[in-house]
Short mmCIF file of C-alpha atoms in Angstrom, two decimals:
data_model
loop_
_atom_site.label_atom_id
_atom_site.label_comp_id
_atom_site.label_asym_id
_atom_site.label_seq_id
_atom_site.Cartn_x
_atom_site.Cartn_y
_atom_site.Cartn_z
CA UNK K 1 0.00 0.00 0.00
CA UNK K 2 1.32 3.46 -0.91
CA UNK K 3 2.57 5.19 2.26
CA UNK K 4 1.44 8.60 0.99
CA UNK K 5 -2.03 7.18 0.42
CA UNK K 6 -2.05 5.74 3.95
CA UNK K 7 -1.11 9.13 5.45
CA UNK K 8 -3.89 10.78 3.46
CA UNK K 9 -6.41 8.17 4.60
CA UNK K 10 -5.44 8.69 8.23
CA UNK K 11 -5.84 12.46 7.80
CA UNK K 12 -9.33 11.94 6.47
CA UNK K 13 -10.19 9.63 9.36
CA UNK K 14 -8.85 12.14 11.89
CA UNK K 15 -10.71 15.17 10.54
CA UNK K 16 -13.93 13.79 9.05
CA UNK K 17 -16.97 15.27 10.85
CA UNK K 18 -14.63 17.01 13.30
CA UNK K 19 -17.10 19.90 13.71
CA UNK K 20 -20.07 17.65 14.45
CA UNK K 21 -21.30 17.91 18.04
CA UNK K 22 -22.00 14.18 18.52
CA UNK K 23 -18.82 12.92 16.82
CA UNK K 24 -18.19 10.73 19.85
CA UNK K 25 -21.21 8.66 18.80
CA UNK K 26 -19.66 7.89 15.41
CA UNK K 27 -17.55 4.82 14.76
CA UNK K 28 -15.02 5.97 12.16
CA UNK K 29 -12.81 3.27 10.66
CA UNK K 30 -10.47 2.57 7.78
CA UNK K 31 -10.55 -0.86 6.19
CA UNK K 32 -9.27 -2.62 3.09
CA UNK K 33 -11.72 -3.46 0.32
CA UNK K 34 -11.15 -5.24 -2.96
CA UNK K 35 -12.76 -4.31 -6.25
CA UNK K 36 -12.78 -6.00 -9.65
CA UNK K 37 -9.42 -5.57 -11.43
CA UNK K 38 -7.98 -3.73 -8.43
CA UNK K 39 -5.74 -4.53 -5.52
CA UNK K 40 -6.91 -3.90 -1.98
CA UNK K 41 -7.74 -0.25 -1.43
CA UNK K 42 -8.49 1.81 1.65
CA UNK K 43 -12.09 2.73 2.35
CA UNK K 44 -13.60 4.87 5.09
CA UNK K 45 -16.68 3.78 7.04
CA UNK K 46 -18.64 6.05 9.34
CA UNK K 47 -21.35 4.39 11.42
CA UNK K 48 -23.53 5.85 14.13
CA UNK K 49 -23.53 3.69 17.24
CA UNK K 50 -27.30 3.27 16.97
CA UNK K 51 -27.21 1.98 13.36
CA UNK K 52 -26.20 -1.48 12.13
CA UNK K 53 -24.91 -0.47 8.67
CA UNK K 54 -22.47 2.14 7.48
CA UNK K 55 -21.67 3.93 4.23
CA UNK K 56 -18.23 2.98 2.95
CA UNK K 57 -16.27 5.43 0.82
CA UNK K 58 -13.32 4.21 -1.29
CA UNK K 59 -10.64 6.87 -0.87
CA UNK K 60 -8.58 6.30 -4.03
CA UNK K 61 -10.45 8.89 -6.11
CA UNK K 62 -10.30 11.41 -3.26
CA UNK K 63 -6.55 10.80 -2.97
CA UNK K 64 -6.08 11.46 -6.69
CA UNK K 65 -7.99 14.73 -6.33
CA UNK K 66 -5.80 15.64 -3.34
CA UNK K 67 -2.62 14.96 -5.32
CA UNK K 68 -4.01 17.11 -8.14
CA UNK K 69 -4.26 20.08 -5.79
CA UNK K 70 -7.73 19.83 -4.25
CA UNK K 71 -7.77 21.04 -0.65
CA UNK K 72 -8.34 18.57 2.17
CA UNK K 73 -11.17 20.79 3.40
CA UNK K 74 -13.09 20.46 0.12
CA UNK K 75 -12.46 16.73 -0.01
CA UNK K 76 -13.74 16.24 3.53
CA UNK K 77 -16.83 18.29 2.72
CA UNK K 78 -17.55 16.14 -0.35
CA UNK K 79 -17.09 12.87 1.58
CA UNK K 80 -19.28 14.12 4.44
CA UNK K 81 -22.08 15.02 2.02
CA UNK K 82 -21.90 11.57 0.41
CA UNK K 83 -21.99 9.81 3.77
CA UNK K 84 -24.95 11.83 5.01
CA UNK K 85 -26.93 11.21 1.81
CA UNK K 86 -26.32 7.45 1.95
CA UNK K 87 -26.76 6.85 5.68
CA UNK K 88 -30.05 5.01 6.46
CA UNK K 89 -32.23 6.44 9.20
CA UNK K 90 -33.01 3.03 10.69
CA UNK K 91 -31.51 -0.43 11.00
CA UNK K 92 -31.51 -2.57 7.86
CA UNK K 93 -32.04 -6.33 8.01
CA UNK K 94 -28.90 -7.65 6.31
CA UNK K 95 -29.21 -11.21 7.61
CA UNK K 96 -31.74 -12.20 4.97
CA UNK K 97 -28.95 -12.68 2.39
CA UNK K 98 -27.76 -15.66 4.42
CA UNK K 99 -30.86 -17.59 3.29
CA UNK K 100 -30.59 -18.70 -0.34
CA UNK K 101 -34.36 -18.80 -0.95
CA UNK K 102 -34.62 -15.14 0.09
CA UNK K 103 -32.26 -13.90 -2.61
CA UNK K 104 -32.18 -16.53 -5.38
CA UNK K 105 -34.23 -14.35 -7.73
CA UNK K 106 -31.74 -11.49 -7.24
CA UNK K 107 -28.53 -13.42 -7.95
CA UNK K 108 -26.68 -12.35 -11.10
CA UNK K 109 -23.38 -13.44 -12.68
CA UNK K 110 -20.40 -11.10 -13.06
CA UNK K 111 -17.67 -11.90 -15.56
CA UNK K 112 -14.08 -10.76 -14.93
CA UNK K 113 -10.55 -11.40 -16.16
CA UNK K 114 -9.05 -14.30 -14.23
CA UNK K 115 -5.43 -13.15 -14.07
CA UNK K 116 -6.42 -9.64 -12.96
CA UNK K 117 -8.53 -10.92 -10.07
CA UNK K 118 -6.70 -13.86 -8.49
CA UNK K 119 -6.91 -12.49 -4.94
CA UNK K 120 -10.59 -11.66 -5.30
CA UNK K 121 -11.37 -15.09 -6.76
CA UNK K 122 -9.75 -16.77 -3.76
CA UNK K 123 -12.52 -15.25 -1.64
CA UNK K 124 -15.55 -16.08 -3.76
CA UNK K 125 -17.19 -19.11 -5.39
CA UNK K 126 -16.73 -18.90 -9.16
CA UNK K 127 -16.58 -20.68 -12.49
CA UNK K 128 -13.77 -20.47 -15.03
CA UNK K 129 -14.52 -19.68 -18.68
CA UNK K 130 -11.39 -19.56 -20.85
CA UNK K 131 -9.32 -16.61 -19.64
CA UNK K 132 -12.37 -15.29 -17.76
CA UNK K 133 -14.07 -16.12 -14.47
CA UNK K 134 -17.71 -15.83 -13.47
CA UNK K 135 -18.62 -14.93 -9.90
CA UNK K 136 -21.97 -14.11 -8.31
CA UNK K 137 -23.58 -11.02 -6.85
CA UNK K 138 -26.90 -10.26 -5.18
CA UNK K 139 -28.58 -7.28 -6.79
CA UNK K 140 -30.37 -5.10 -4.26
CA UNK K 141 -32.57 -2.02 -4.33
CA UNK K 142 -33.18 -0.39 -0.97
CA UNK K 143 -35.46 2.67 -0.57
CA UNK K 144 -32.92 4.49 1.63
CA UNK K 145 -29.51 3.48 0.29
CA UNK K 146 -30.50 2.92 -3.33
CA UNK K 147 -29.33 0.13 -5.60
CA UNK K 148 -26.21 -1.91 -5.25
CA UNK K 149 -24.71 -5.36 -5.26
CA UNK K 150 -23.43 -7.73 -2.62
CA UNK K 151 -20.70 -10.02 -3.86
CA UNK K 152 -21.33 -13.65 -2.90
CA UNK K 153 -18.33 -14.57 -0.78
CA UNK K 154 -17.18 -18.02 0.27
CA UNK K 155 -18.78 -17.35 3.66
CA UNK K 156 -22.19 -16.59 2.14
CA UNK K 157 -21.89 -19.53 -0.28
CA UNK K 158 -20.99 -21.99 2.48
CA UNK K 159 -23.91 -20.75 4.56
CA UNK K 160 -26.35 -21.33 1.72
CA UNK K 161 -25.41 -25.00 1.41
CA UNK K 162 -26.54 -25.03 -2.24
CA UNK K 163 -24.68 -26.68 -5.12
CA UNK K 164 -22.91 -24.06 -7.24
CA UNK K 165 -24.49 -25.42 -10.42
CA UNK K 166 -27.93 -24.53 -9.04
CA UNK K 167 -26.70 -21.02 -8.23
CA UNK K 168 -25.29 -20.65 -11.76
CA UNK K 169 -28.55 -21.87 -13.28
CA UNK K 170 -30.51 -19.33 -11.26
CA UNK K 171 -28.08 -16.50 -12.01
CA UNK K 172 -28.17 -17.10 -15.77
CA UNK K 173 -31.96 -17.23 -15.77
CA UNK K 174 -32.11 -13.95 -13.84
CA UNK K 175 -29.58 -12.39 -16.23
CA UNK K 176 -31.78 -13.14 -19.23
CA UNK K 177 -34.40 -10.71 -17.96
CA UNK K 178 -32.08 -7.74 -18.41
CA UNK K 179 -30.12 -8.65 -21.55
CA UNK K 180 -30.29 -6.01 -24.24
CA UNK K 181 -28.75 -5.64 -27.68
CA UNK K 182 -28.43 -2.37 -29.59
CA UNK K 183 -26.55 -1.11 -32.57
CA UNK K 184 -23.63 1.12 -31.72
CA UNK K 185 -25.48 4.22 -32.90
CA UNK K 186 -28.32 3.39 -30.52
CA UNK K 187 -25.91 3.30 -27.59
CA UNK K 188 -24.40 6.63 -28.64
CA UNK K 189 -27.93 8.07 -28.85
CA UNK K 190 -28.64 6.99 -25.28
CA UNK K 191 -25.45 8.60 -24.05
CA UNK K 192 -25.37 11.69 -26.28
CA UNK K 193 -28.47 12.35 -28.44
CA UNK K 194 -26.91 15.39 -30.12
CA UNK K 195 -23.89 13.37 -31.25
CA UNK K 196 -26.12 10.61 -32.60
CA UNK K 197 -27.95 13.09 -34.83
CA UNK K 198 -24.82 14.03 -36.74
CA UNK K 199 -23.37 10.53 -37.13
CA UNK K 200 -24.08 8.66 -40.37
CA UNK K 201 -25.87 5.27 -40.29
CA UNK K 202 -23.52 2.38 -39.60
CA UNK K 203 -23.76 -0.19 -42.38
CA UNK K 204 -23.23 -3.66 -40.92
CA UNK K 205 -21.80 -2.00 -37.86
CA UNK K 206 -21.20 -3.84 -34.57
CA UNK K 207 -23.97 -4.51 -32.08
CA UNK K 208 -23.55 -3.82 -28.37
CA UNK K 209 -24.67 -6.60 -26.03
CA UNK K 210 -25.06 -5.78 -22.35
CA UNK K 211 -27.75 -5.46 -19.69
CA UNK K 212 -30.35 -2.81 -18.93
CA UNK K 213 -28.10 -0.66 -16.75
CA UNK K 214 -24.89 -1.29 -18.75
CA UNK K 215 -23.16 -2.40 -15.54
CA UNK K 216 -21.23 -5.70 -15.59
CA UNK K 217 -23.18 -6.49 -18.73
CA UNK K 218 -20.44 -8.45 -20.51
CA UNK K 219 -21.96 -11.56 -18.91
CA UNK K 220 -24.66 -11.28 -21.59
CA UNK K 221 -22.43 -13.25 -23.97
CA UNK K 222 -23.44 -16.27 -21.84
CA UNK K 223 -27.07 -15.74 -22.85
CA UNK K 224 -27.22 -18.53 -25.41
CA UNK K 225 -30.73 -17.59 -26.60
CA UNK K 226 -29.55 -14.13 -27.64
CA UNK K 227 -26.21 -15.31 -29.03
CA UNK K 228 -27.91 -17.92 -31.21
CA UNK K 229 -30.44 -15.41 -32.47
CA UNK K 230 -27.67 -12.93 -33.31
CA UNK K 231 -25.80 -15.65 -35.19
CA UNK K 232 -28.89 -16.48 -37.23
CA UNK K 233 -29.48 -12.83 -38.10
CA UNK K 234 -25.90 -11.70 -38.71
CA UNK K 235 -24.51 -14.75 -40.44
CA UNK K 236 -22.58 -17.97 -40.00
CA UNK K 237 -20.97 -17.26 -36.65
CA UNK K 238 -20.14 -13.97 -34.93
CA UNK K 239 -17.03 -12.34 -33.50
CA UNK K 240 -17.16 -10.94 -29.96
CA UNK K 241 -15.02 -7.97 -28.93
CA UNK K 242 -14.60 -7.69 -25.13
CA UNK K 243 -14.78 -3.91 -24.94
CA UNK K 244 -15.10 -3.92 -21.13
CA UNK K 245 -16.59 -5.78 -18.18
CA UNK K 246 -19.76 -3.81 -18.87
CA UNK K 247 -20.45 -4.68 -22.52
CA UNK K 248 -19.20 -6.55 -25.57
CA UNK K 249 -19.41 -5.80 -29.29
CA UNK K 250 -20.74 -8.42 -31.69
CA UNK K 251 -20.08 -8.37 -35.43
CA UNK K 252 -20.16 -10.67 -38.44
CA UNK K 253 -17.45 -13.32 -38.69
CA UNK K 254 -15.70 -12.97 -42.05
CA UNK K 255 -13.98 -16.32 -41.51
CA UNK K 256 -10.55 -14.91 -42.28
CA UNK K 257 -7.30 -14.90 -40.35
CA UNK K 258 -6.84 -11.28 -41.38
CA UNK K 259 -10.02 -10.23 -39.57
CA UNK K 260 -9.08 -12.15 -36.42
CA UNK K 261 -5.56 -10.71 -36.39
CA UNK K 262 -6.82 -7.17 -36.96
CA UNK K 263 -9.46 -7.42 -34.22
CA UNK K 264 -7.03 -8.93 -31.72
CA UNK K 265 -4.53 -6.17 -32.44
CA UNK K 266 -7.20 -3.50 -32.10
CA UNK K 267 -8.49 -4.89 -28.78
CA UNK K 268 -4.98 -5.04 -27.33
CA UNK K 269 -4.20 -1.47 -28.40
CA UNK K 270 -7.48 -0.06 -27.09
CA UNK K 271 -6.98 -1.84 -23.77
CA UNK K 272 -3.50 -0.35 -23.50
CA UNK K 273 -4.51 3.21 -24.40
CA UNK K 274 -8.19 3.77 -23.66
CA UNK K 275 -9.90 1.25 -21.37
CA UNK K 276 -9.64 2.05 -17.68
CA UNK K 277 -7.96 -0.63 -15.58
CA UNK K 278 -11.10 -1.21 -13.54
CA UNK K 279 -13.11 -1.85 -16.74
CA UNK K 280 -10.66 -4.22 -18.45
CA UNK K 281 -12.04 -7.62 -19.49
CA UNK K 282 -9.66 -9.37 -21.90
CA UNK K 283 -6.98 -8.97 -24.56
CA UNK K 284 -8.47 -11.87 -26.52
CA UNK K 285 -11.39 -11.79 -28.92
CA UNK K 286 -14.03 -14.52 -28.95
CA UNK K 287 -16.08 -16.38 -31.52
CA UNK K 288 -19.55 -17.90 -31.25
CA UNK K 289 -20.24 -20.59 -33.82
CA UNK K 290 -23.94 -20.96 -33.08
CA UNK K 291 -23.38 -23.48 -30.30
CA UNK K 292 -20.22 -22.72 -28.30
CA UNK K 293 -18.05 -19.82 -27.21
CA UNK K 294 -14.48 -19.99 -28.52
CA UNK K 295 -11.47 -17.91 -27.50
CA UNK K 296 -9.09 -16.71 -30.24
CA UNK K 297 -5.52 -16.65 -28.95
CA UNK K 298 -4.07 -13.16 -29.44
CA UNK K 299 -0.68 -14.40 -30.65
CA UNK K 300 -1.30 -17.68 -32.47
CA UNK K 301 -4.95 -17.08 -33.46
CA UNK K 302 -5.60 -20.63 -32.26
CA UNK K 303 -9.28 -21.33 -31.56
CA UNK K 304 -9.71 -22.57 -27.99
CA UNK K 305 -13.13 -23.94 -26.94
CA UNK K 306 -14.40 -22.34 -23.73
CA UNK K 307 -16.02 -24.49 -21.05
CA UNK K 308 -17.72 -23.15 -17.95
CA UNK K 309 -15.96 -25.11 -15.19
CA UNK K 310 -16.71 -24.91 -11.47
CA UNK K 311 -13.67 -23.85 -9.43
CA UNK K 312 -15.25 -25.64 -6.47
CA UNK K 313 -15.97 -29.06 -7.98
CA UNK K 314 -14.23 -29.13 -11.37
CA UNK K 315 -17.53 -30.01 -13.03
CA UNK K 316 -18.47 -28.53 -16.41
CA UNK K 317 -21.68 -26.50 -16.54
CA UNK K 318 -23.37 -26.55 -19.93
CA UNK K 319 -24.57 -23.06 -20.81
CA UNK K 320 -27.64 -24.51 -22.51
CA UNK K 321 -28.68 -26.31 -19.32
CA UNK K 322 -30.54 -23.43 -17.64
CA UNK K 323 -33.90 -24.51 -16.27
CA UNK K 324 -36.66 -24.58 -18.86
CA UNK K 325 -39.23 -24.01 -16.13
CA UNK K 326 -37.36 -21.00 -14.80
CA UNK K 327 -36.91 -19.59 -18.29
CA UNK K 328 -40.60 -19.97 -18.95
CA UNK K 329 -41.39 -18.01 -15.80
CA UNK K 330 -39.01 -15.26 -16.86
CA UNK K 331 -40.60 -14.95 -20.32
CA UNK K 332 -39.10 -14.62 -23.77
CA UNK K 333 -35.90 -12.59 -23.82
CA UNK K 334 -35.93 -12.04 -27.55
CA UNK K 335 -39.52 -10.78 -27.49
CA UNK K 336 -38.44 -8.33 -24.82
CA UNK K 337 -35.53 -7.20 -26.98
CA UNK K 338 -37.83 -6.71 -29.92
CA UNK K 339 -40.25 -4.68 -27.81
CA UNK K 340 -37.42 -2.45 -26.72
CA UNK K 341 -35.52 -2.03 -29.66
CA UNK K 342 -23.46 -4.70 6.00
CA UNK K 343 -21.55 -1.94 4.46
CA UNK K 344 -22.70 -0.02 1.51
CA UNK K 345 -20.11 1.30 -0.92
CA UNK K 346 -20.81 4.78 -2.18
CA UNK K 347 -20.38 5.51 -5.89
CA UNK K 348 -16.84 6.34 -6.92
CA UNK K 349 -17.36 9.81 -8.39
CA UNK K 350 -14.60 9.15 -10.91
CA UNK K 351 -16.59 6.63 -12.96
CA UNK K 352 -20.07 7.15 -11.46
CA UNK K 353 -20.73 3.41 -11.27
CA UNK K 354 -21.77 1.61 -8.13
CA UNK K 355 -19.65 -1.48 -7.96
CA UNK K 356 -20.41 -3.41 -4.82
CA UNK K 357 -22.08 -3.59 -1.48
CA UNK K 358 -20.62 -5.64 1.33
CA UNK K 359 -21.97 -6.98 4.57
#
């Protein structure tokens, strides 16, 4: 841990809410948290003695602002405002997540790069998929603290006493509800309508596959219903560009080594120059042949079949094996697409994305 960062964190802890009359009733602590694609970082928690949960503020973005010349006074004021706005006014029942039946309809998969997250993966149940890993989160929406996610840790998983294949089946079925697919121009229009008006139509341009909130939506490439439909519409197989952990691009497979080499080179360059470290997914491109996901080696262009393998049991989970009954209850994903055409982590103001909630 950077010693300068540690000194800054201790300064924040010492002076946060220093002008508040009942500061003695606040439990102010620093603790290490771990995010996707990141090493342990220091976060600040401030909990009133009469409350059972506490807002948790990652301090890395505040430290960057401090190093860039922002005053400690302004930083403290910003952190205090965030804590006040996210502090619940009454106790929250967090024990319900320990019962699998309470949360099974809220479990979602999150796909990450394996090598970038070895320490995190040691702490959570997960499946391996080529150079990627799939872990689980519980998606929550609380009237006082807003939306967020609780990562399923080994402790939570052990307490559930449920086979990981059942959890994966449930998570994939839940994911299908929120899968969305748009052309690239449609995504630009959502983000910047004025820019979309001046861009020309994209002939045979890539499609963006993600989820409704575009947060950890790259898992949508495991939605076999959508991937098969895209393959049927686009052509004989599709190429998948892992643009980030939040979304992937899908385009027609030209069945040429030149295309694969060019795409691999482009992905590697963009990852090196543009994609933020916390959003990185992979330096490899992928192929879907209508049945299976395949990884294209960046150097050799070798095609490597991808199997979803439990890190707990070593068993292979077939992506087509999600419960038919569950899928029926969730409804038709493609019809929906056609119709459309603990401790609570506070949003990191740098990327404005809520990553995780922790008990």
